[in-house]
PDB file of C-alpha atoms and ligand atoms in Angstrom:
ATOM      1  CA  UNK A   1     101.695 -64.144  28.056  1.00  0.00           C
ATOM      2  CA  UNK A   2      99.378 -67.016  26.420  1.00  0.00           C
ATOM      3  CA  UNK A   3      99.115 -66.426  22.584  1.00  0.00           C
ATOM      4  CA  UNK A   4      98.418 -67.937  19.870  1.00  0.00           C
ATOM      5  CA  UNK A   5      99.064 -68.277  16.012  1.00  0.00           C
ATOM      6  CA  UNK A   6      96.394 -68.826  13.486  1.00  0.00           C
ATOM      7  CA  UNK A   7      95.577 -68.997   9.917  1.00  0.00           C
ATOM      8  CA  UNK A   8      95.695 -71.085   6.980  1.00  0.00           C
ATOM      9  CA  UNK A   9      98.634 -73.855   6.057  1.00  0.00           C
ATOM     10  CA  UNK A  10     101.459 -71.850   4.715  1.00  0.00           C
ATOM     11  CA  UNK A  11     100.486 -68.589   5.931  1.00  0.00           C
ATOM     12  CA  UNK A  12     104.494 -68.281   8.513  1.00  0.00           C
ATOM     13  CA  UNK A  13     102.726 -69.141  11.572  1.00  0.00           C
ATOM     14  CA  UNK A  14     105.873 -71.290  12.885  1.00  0.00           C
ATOM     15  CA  UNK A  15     107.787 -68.590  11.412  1.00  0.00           C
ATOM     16  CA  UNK A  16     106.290 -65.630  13.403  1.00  0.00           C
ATOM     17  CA  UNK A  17     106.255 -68.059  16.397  1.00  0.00           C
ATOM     18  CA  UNK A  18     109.240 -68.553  16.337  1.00  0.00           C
ATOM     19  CA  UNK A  19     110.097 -65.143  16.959  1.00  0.00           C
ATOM     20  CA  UNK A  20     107.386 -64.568  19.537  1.00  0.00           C
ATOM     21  CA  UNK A  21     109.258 -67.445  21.413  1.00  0.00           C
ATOM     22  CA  UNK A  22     113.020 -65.806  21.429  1.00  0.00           C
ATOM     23  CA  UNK A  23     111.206 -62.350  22.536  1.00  0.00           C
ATOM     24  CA  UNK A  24     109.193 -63.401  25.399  1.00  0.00           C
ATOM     25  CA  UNK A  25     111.147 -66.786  26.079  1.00  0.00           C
ATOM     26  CA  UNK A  26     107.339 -68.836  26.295  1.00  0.00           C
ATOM     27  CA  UNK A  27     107.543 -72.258  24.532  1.00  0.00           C
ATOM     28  CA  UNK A  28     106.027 -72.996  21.246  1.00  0.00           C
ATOM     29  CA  UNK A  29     103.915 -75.677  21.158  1.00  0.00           C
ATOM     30  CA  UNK A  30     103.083 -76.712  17.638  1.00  0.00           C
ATOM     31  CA  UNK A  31     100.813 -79.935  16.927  1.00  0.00           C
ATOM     32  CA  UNK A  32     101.608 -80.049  13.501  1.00  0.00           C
ATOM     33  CA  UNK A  33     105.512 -80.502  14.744  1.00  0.00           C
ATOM     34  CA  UNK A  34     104.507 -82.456  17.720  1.00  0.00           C
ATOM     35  CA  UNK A  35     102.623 -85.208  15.472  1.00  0.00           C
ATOM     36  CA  UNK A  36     106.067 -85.164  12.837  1.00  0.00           C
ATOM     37  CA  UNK A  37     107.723 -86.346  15.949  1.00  0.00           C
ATOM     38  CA  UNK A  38     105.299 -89.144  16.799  1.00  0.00           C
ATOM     39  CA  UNK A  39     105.399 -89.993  13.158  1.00  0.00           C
ATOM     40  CA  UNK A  40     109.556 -90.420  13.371  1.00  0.00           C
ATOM     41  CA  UNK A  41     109.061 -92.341  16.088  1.00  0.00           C
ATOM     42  CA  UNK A  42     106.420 -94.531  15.014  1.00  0.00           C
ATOM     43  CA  UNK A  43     104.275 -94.505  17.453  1.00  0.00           C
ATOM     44  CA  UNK A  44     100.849 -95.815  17.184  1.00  0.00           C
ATOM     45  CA  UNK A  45      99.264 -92.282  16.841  1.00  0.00           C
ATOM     46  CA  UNK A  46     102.366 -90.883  15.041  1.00  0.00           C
ATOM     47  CA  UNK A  47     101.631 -94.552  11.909  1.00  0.00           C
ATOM     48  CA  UNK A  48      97.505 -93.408  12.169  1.00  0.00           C
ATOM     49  CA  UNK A  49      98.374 -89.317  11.833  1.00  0.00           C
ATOM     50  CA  UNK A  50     100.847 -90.085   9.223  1.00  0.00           C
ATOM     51  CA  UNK A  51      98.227 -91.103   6.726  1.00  0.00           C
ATOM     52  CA  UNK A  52      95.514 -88.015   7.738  1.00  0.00           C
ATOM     53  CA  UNK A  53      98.357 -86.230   7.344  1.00  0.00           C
ATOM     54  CA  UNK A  54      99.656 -87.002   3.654  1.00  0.00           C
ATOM     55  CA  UNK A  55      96.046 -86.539   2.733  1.00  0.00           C
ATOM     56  CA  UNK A  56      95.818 -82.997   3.982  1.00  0.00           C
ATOM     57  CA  UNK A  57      92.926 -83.879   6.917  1.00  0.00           C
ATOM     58  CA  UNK A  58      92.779 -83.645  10.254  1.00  0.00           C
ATOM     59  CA  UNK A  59      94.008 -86.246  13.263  1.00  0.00           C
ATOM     60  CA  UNK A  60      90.751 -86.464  15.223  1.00  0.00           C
ATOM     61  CA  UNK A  61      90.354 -84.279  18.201  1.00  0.00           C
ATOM     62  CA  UNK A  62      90.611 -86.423  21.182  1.00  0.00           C
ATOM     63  CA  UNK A  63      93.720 -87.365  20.162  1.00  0.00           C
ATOM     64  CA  UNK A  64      94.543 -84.104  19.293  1.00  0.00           C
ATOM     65  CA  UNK A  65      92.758 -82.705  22.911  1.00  0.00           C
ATOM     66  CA  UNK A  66      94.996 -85.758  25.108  1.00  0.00           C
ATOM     67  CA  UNK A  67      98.042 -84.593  23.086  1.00  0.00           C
ATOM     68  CA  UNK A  68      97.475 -80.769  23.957  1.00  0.00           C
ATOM     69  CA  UNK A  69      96.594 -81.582  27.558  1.00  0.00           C
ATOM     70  CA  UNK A  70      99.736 -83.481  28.346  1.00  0.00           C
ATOM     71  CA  UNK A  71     101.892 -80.342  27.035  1.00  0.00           C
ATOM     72  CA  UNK A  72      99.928 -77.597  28.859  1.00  0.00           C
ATOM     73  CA  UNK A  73     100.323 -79.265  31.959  1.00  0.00           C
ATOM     74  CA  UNK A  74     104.347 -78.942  31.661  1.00  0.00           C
ATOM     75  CA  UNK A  75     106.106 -76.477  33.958  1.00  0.00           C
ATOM     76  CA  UNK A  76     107.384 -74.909  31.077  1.00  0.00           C
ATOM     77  CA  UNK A  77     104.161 -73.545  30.159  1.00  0.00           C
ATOM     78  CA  UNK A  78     103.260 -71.899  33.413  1.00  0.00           C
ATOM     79  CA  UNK A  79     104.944 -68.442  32.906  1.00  0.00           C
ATOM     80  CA  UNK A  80     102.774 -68.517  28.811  1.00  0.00           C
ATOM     81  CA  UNK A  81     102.787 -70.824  25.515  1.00  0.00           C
ATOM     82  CA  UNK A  82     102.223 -69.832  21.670  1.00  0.00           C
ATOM     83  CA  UNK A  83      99.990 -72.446  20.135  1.00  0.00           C
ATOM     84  CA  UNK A  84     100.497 -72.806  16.792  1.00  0.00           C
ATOM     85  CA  UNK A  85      98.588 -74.973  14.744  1.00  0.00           C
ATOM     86  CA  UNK A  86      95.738 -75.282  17.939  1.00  0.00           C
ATOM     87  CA  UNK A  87      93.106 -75.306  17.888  1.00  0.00           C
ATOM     88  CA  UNK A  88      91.807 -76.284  14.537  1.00  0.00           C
ATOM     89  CA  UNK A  89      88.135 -77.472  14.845  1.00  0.00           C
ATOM     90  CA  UNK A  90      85.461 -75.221  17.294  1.00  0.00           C
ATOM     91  CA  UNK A  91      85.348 -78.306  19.395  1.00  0.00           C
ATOM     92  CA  UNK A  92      89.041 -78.020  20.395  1.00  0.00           C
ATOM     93  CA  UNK A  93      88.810 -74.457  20.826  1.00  0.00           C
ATOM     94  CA  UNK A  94      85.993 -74.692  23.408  1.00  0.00           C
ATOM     95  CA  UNK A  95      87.776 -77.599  25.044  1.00  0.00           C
ATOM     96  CA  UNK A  96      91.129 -75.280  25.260  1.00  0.00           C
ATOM     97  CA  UNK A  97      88.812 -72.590  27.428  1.00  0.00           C
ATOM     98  CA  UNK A  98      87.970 -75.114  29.339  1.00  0.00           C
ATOM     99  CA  UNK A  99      91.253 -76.376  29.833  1.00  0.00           C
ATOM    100  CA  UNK A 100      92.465 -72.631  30.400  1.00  0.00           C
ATOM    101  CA  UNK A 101      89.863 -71.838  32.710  1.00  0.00           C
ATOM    102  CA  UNK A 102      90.479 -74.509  34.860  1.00  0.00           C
ATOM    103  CA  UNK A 103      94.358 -73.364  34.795  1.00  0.00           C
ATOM    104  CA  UNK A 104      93.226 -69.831  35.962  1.00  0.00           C
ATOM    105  CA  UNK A 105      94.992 -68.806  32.895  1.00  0.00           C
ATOM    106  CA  UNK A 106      93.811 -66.755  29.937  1.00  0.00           C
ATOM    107  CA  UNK A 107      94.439 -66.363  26.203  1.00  0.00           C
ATOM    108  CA  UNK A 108      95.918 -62.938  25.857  1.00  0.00           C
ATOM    109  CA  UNK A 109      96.025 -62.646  21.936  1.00  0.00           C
ATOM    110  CA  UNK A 110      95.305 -64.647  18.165  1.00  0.00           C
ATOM    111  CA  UNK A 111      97.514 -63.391  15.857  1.00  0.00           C
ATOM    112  CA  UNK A 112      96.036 -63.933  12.543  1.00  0.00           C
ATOM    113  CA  UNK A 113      97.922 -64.259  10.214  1.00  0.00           C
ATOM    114  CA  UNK A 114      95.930 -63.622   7.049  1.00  0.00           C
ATOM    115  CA  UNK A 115      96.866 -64.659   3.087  1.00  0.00           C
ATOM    116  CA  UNK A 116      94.906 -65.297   0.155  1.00  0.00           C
ATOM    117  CA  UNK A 117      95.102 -68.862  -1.198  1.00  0.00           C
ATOM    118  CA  UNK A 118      96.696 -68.178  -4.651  1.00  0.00           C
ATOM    119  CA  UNK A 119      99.696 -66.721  -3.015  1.00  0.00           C
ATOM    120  CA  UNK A 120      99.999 -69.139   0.036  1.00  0.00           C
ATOM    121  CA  UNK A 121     100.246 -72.524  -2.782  1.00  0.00           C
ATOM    122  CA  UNK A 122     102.738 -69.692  -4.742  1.00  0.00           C
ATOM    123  CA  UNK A 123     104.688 -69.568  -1.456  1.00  0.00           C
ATOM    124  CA  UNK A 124     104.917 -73.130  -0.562  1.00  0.00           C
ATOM    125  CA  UNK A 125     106.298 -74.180  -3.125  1.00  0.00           C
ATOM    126  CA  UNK A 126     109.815 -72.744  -1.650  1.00  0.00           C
ATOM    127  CA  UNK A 127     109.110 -73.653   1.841  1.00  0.00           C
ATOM    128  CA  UNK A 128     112.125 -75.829   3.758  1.00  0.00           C
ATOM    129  CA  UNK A 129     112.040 -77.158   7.463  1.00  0.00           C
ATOM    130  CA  UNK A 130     113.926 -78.181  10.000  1.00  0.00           C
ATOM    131  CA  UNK A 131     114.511 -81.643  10.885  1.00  0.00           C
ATOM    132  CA  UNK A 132     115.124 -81.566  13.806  1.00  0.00           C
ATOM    133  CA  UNK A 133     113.289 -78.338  15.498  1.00  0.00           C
ATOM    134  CA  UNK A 134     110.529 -77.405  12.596  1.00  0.00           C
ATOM    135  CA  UNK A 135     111.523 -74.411  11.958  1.00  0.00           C
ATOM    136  CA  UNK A 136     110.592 -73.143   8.440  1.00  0.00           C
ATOM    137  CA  UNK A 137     112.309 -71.061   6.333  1.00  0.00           C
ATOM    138  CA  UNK A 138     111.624 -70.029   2.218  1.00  0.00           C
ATOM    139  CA  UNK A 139     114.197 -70.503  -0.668  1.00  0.00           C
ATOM    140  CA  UNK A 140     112.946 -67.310  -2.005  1.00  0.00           C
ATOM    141  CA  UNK A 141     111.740 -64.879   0.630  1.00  0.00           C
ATOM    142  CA  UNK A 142     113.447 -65.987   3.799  1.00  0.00           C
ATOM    143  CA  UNK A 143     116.072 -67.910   3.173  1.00  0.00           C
ATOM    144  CA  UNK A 144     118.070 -69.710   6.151  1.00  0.00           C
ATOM    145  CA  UNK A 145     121.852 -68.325   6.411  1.00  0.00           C
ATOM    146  CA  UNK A 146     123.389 -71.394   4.998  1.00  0.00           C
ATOM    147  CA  UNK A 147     121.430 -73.221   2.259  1.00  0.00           C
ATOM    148  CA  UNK A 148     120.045 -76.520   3.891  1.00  0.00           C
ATOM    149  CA  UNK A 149     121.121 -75.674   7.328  1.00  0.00           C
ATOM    150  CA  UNK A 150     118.817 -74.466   9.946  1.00  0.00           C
ATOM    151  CA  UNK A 151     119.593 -70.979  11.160  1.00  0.00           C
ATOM    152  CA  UNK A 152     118.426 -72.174  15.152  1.00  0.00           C
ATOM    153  CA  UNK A 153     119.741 -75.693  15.600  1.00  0.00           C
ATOM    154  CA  UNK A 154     121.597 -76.445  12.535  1.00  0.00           C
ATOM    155  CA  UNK A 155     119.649 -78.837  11.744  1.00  0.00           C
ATOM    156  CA  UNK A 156     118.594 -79.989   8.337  1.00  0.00           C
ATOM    157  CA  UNK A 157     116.568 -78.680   6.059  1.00  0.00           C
ATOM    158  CA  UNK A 158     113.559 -80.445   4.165  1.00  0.00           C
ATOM    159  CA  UNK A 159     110.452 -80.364   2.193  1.00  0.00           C
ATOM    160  CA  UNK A 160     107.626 -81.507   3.755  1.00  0.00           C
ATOM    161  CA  UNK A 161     105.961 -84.971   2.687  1.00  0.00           C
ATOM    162  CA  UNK A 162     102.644 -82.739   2.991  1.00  0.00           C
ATOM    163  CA  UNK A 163     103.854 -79.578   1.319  1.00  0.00           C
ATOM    164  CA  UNK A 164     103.160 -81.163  -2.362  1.00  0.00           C
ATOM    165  CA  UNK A 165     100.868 -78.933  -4.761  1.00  0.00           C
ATOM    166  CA  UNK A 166      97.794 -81.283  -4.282  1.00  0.00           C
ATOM    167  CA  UNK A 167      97.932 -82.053  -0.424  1.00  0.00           C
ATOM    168  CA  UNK A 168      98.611 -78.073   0.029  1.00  0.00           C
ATOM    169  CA  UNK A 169      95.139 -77.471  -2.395  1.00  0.00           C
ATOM    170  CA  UNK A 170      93.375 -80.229   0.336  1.00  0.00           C
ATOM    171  CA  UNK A 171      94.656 -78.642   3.451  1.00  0.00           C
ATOM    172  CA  UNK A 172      93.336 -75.457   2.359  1.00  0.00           C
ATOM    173  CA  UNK A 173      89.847 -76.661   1.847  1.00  0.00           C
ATOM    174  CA  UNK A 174      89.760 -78.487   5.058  1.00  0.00           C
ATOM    175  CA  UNK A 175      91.177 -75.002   6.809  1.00  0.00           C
ATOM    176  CA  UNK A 176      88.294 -73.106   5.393  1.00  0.00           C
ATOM    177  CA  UNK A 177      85.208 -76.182   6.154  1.00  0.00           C
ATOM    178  CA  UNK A 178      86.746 -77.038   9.828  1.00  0.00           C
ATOM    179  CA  UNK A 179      88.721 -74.324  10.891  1.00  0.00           C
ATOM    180  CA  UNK A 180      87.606 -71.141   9.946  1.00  0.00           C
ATOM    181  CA  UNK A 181      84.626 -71.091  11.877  1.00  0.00           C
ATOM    182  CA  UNK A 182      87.303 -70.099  14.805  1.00  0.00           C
ATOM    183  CA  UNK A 183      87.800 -66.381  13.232  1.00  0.00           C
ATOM    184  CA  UNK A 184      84.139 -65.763  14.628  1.00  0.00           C
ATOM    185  CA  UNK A 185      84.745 -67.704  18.113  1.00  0.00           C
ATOM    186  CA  UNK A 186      87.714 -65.320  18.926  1.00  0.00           C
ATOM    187  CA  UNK A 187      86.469 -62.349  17.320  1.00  0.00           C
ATOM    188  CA  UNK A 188      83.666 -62.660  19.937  1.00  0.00           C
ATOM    189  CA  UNK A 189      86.054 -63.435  22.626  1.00  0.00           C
ATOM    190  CA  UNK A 190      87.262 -59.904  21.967  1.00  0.00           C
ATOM    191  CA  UNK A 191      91.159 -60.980  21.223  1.00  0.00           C
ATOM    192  CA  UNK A 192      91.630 -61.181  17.513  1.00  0.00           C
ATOM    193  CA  UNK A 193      94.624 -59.491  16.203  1.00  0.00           C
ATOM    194  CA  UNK A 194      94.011 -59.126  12.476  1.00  0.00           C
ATOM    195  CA  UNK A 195      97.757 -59.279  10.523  1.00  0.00           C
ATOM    196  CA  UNK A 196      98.201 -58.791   6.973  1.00  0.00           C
ATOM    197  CA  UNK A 197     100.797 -61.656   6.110  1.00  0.00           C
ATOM    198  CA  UNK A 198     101.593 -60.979   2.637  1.00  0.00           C
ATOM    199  CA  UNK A 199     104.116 -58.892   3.781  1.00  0.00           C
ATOM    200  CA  UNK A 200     107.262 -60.148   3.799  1.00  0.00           C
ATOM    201  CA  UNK A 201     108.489 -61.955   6.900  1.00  0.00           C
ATOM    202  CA  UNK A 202     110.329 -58.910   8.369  1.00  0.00           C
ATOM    203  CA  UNK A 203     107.394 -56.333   8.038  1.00  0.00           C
ATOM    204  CA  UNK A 204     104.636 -59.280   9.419  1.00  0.00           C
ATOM    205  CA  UNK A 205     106.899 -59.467  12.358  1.00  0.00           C
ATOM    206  CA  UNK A 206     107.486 -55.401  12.641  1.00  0.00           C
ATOM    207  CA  UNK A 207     103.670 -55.086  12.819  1.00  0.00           C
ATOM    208  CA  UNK A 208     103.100 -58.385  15.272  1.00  0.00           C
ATOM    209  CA  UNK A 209     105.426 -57.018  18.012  1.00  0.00           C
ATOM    210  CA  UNK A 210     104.013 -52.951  17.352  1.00  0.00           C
ATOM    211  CA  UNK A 211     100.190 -54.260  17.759  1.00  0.00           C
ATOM    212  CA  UNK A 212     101.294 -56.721  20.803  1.00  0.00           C
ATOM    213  CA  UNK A 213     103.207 -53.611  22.347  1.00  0.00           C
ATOM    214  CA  UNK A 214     100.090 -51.832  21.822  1.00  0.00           C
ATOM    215  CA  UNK A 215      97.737 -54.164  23.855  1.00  0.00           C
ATOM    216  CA  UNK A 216     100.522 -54.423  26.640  1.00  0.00           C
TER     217      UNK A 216
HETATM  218  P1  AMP B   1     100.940 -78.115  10.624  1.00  0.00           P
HETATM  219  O1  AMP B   1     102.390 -78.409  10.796  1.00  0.00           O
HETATM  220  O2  AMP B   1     100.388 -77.252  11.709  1.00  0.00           O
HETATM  221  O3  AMP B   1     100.634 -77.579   9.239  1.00  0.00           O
HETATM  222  O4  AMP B   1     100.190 -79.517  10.749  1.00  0.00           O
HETATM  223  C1  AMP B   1     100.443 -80.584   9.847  1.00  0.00           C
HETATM  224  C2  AMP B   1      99.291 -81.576   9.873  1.00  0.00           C
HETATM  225  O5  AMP B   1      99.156 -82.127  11.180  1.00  0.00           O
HETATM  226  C3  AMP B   1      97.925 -80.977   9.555  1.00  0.00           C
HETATM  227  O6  AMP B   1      97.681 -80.882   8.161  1.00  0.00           O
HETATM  228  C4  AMP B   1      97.001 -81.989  10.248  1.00  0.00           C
HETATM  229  O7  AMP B   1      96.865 -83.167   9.499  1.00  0.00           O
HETATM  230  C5  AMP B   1      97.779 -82.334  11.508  1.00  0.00           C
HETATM  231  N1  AMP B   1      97.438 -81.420  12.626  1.00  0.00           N
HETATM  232  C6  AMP B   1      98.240 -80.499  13.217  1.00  0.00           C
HETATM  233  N2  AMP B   1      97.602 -79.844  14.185  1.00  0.00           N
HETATM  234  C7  AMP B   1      96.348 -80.361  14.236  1.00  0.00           C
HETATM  235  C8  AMP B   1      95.199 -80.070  15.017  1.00  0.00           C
HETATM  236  N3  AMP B   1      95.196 -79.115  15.953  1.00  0.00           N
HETATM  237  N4  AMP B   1      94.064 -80.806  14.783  1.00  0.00           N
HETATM  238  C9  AMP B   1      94.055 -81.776  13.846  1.00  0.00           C
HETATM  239  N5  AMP B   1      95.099 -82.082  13.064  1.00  0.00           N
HETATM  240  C10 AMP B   1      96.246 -81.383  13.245  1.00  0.00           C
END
């Protein structure tokens, strides 16, 4: 199964992909965690992302597109992949169907995840994740099992450099000018699956897997 996770910054996409990943056993490939590695390494891309990053932008897409096209080519990601955080701009969504078709493979589902701004900078405030595999857990609303500890690798438990009040406000307003355009290009593709994700993270994952068991 090929899926993928979209929506605005802050909205649980690693969190609900997370899950999709222990149900069907498909990696998740995440950019946003993929860069945070290149940027703890520092890398050449990971040094130039780093500042994009803190500013709420966007890395440009060819390095975005070599990045993506280096990870779909893994073995791993021949029996499915959830893409979370890809595509983000129309251009890397038409270069991912091209990529796709040429793979003979085809996206099954977008599960969008959808949340009104005023509530997503509410939530981020609480938000915590994992050092070590990006998972992301919420003081407040879903809290890991041990305070600090990740619940899946034990790792630790941070705040984000980018998850600060005014870099959350500018990653918002780039979602809606670069990104948003991609609810139409999927819509039209026929394989939007429209979540509400202001429910809590139990009921946004109750209604994920009934409308995924419904298409299967
Ligand atoms: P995320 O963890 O998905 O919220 O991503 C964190 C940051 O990484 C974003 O705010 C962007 O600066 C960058 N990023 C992640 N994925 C992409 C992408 N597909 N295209 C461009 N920039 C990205």
């Amino acid at each position: 199964m090929n899926l993928m996770v979209f929506g605005a910054p802050g909205v649980g996409k690693g969190t609900q992909a997370k899950f999709l990943m222990e149900e069907y056993n498909i990696p998740q490939i995440s950019t946003g965690d993929m860069l945070r590695a290149a940027v703890d390494d520092k890398t050449d891309i990971g040094i130039e992302a780093k500042k994009i990053m803190d500013k709420g932008g966007l890395v440009p897409d060819s390095v975005i597109i070599e990045i993506i096209k280096n990870r779909l080519s893994k073995t791993d990601c021949k029996k499915g992949f959830i893409l979370d955080g890809f595509p983000r701009t129309l251009l890397q969504a038409e270069v991912l169907k091209e990529l796709m078709d040429n793979m003979k493979m085809e996206l099954d589902k977008v599960i969008s995840l959808n949340v009104p701004d005023k509530l997503i900078i509410e939530r981020i405030n609480g938000r915590r994740v994992c050092l070590d595999c990006g998972a992301s857990f919420h003081v407040e609303f879903n809290s890991s099992k041990v305070k600090g500890i990740c619940d899946y690798c034990s790792g630790k438990l941070i705040i984000r450099d980018d998850d600060d009040i005014e870099t959350v406000k500018s990653r918002l307003q780039t979602y809606h000018k670069q990104t948003s355009p991609l609810i139409a290009f999927y819509t039209n593709m026929g394989v939007m699956l429209n979540l509400d994700g202001t429910k809590n993270v139990k009921q946004v994952k109750e209604d994920m897997f009934k409308a995924l068991v419904k298409f299967q």
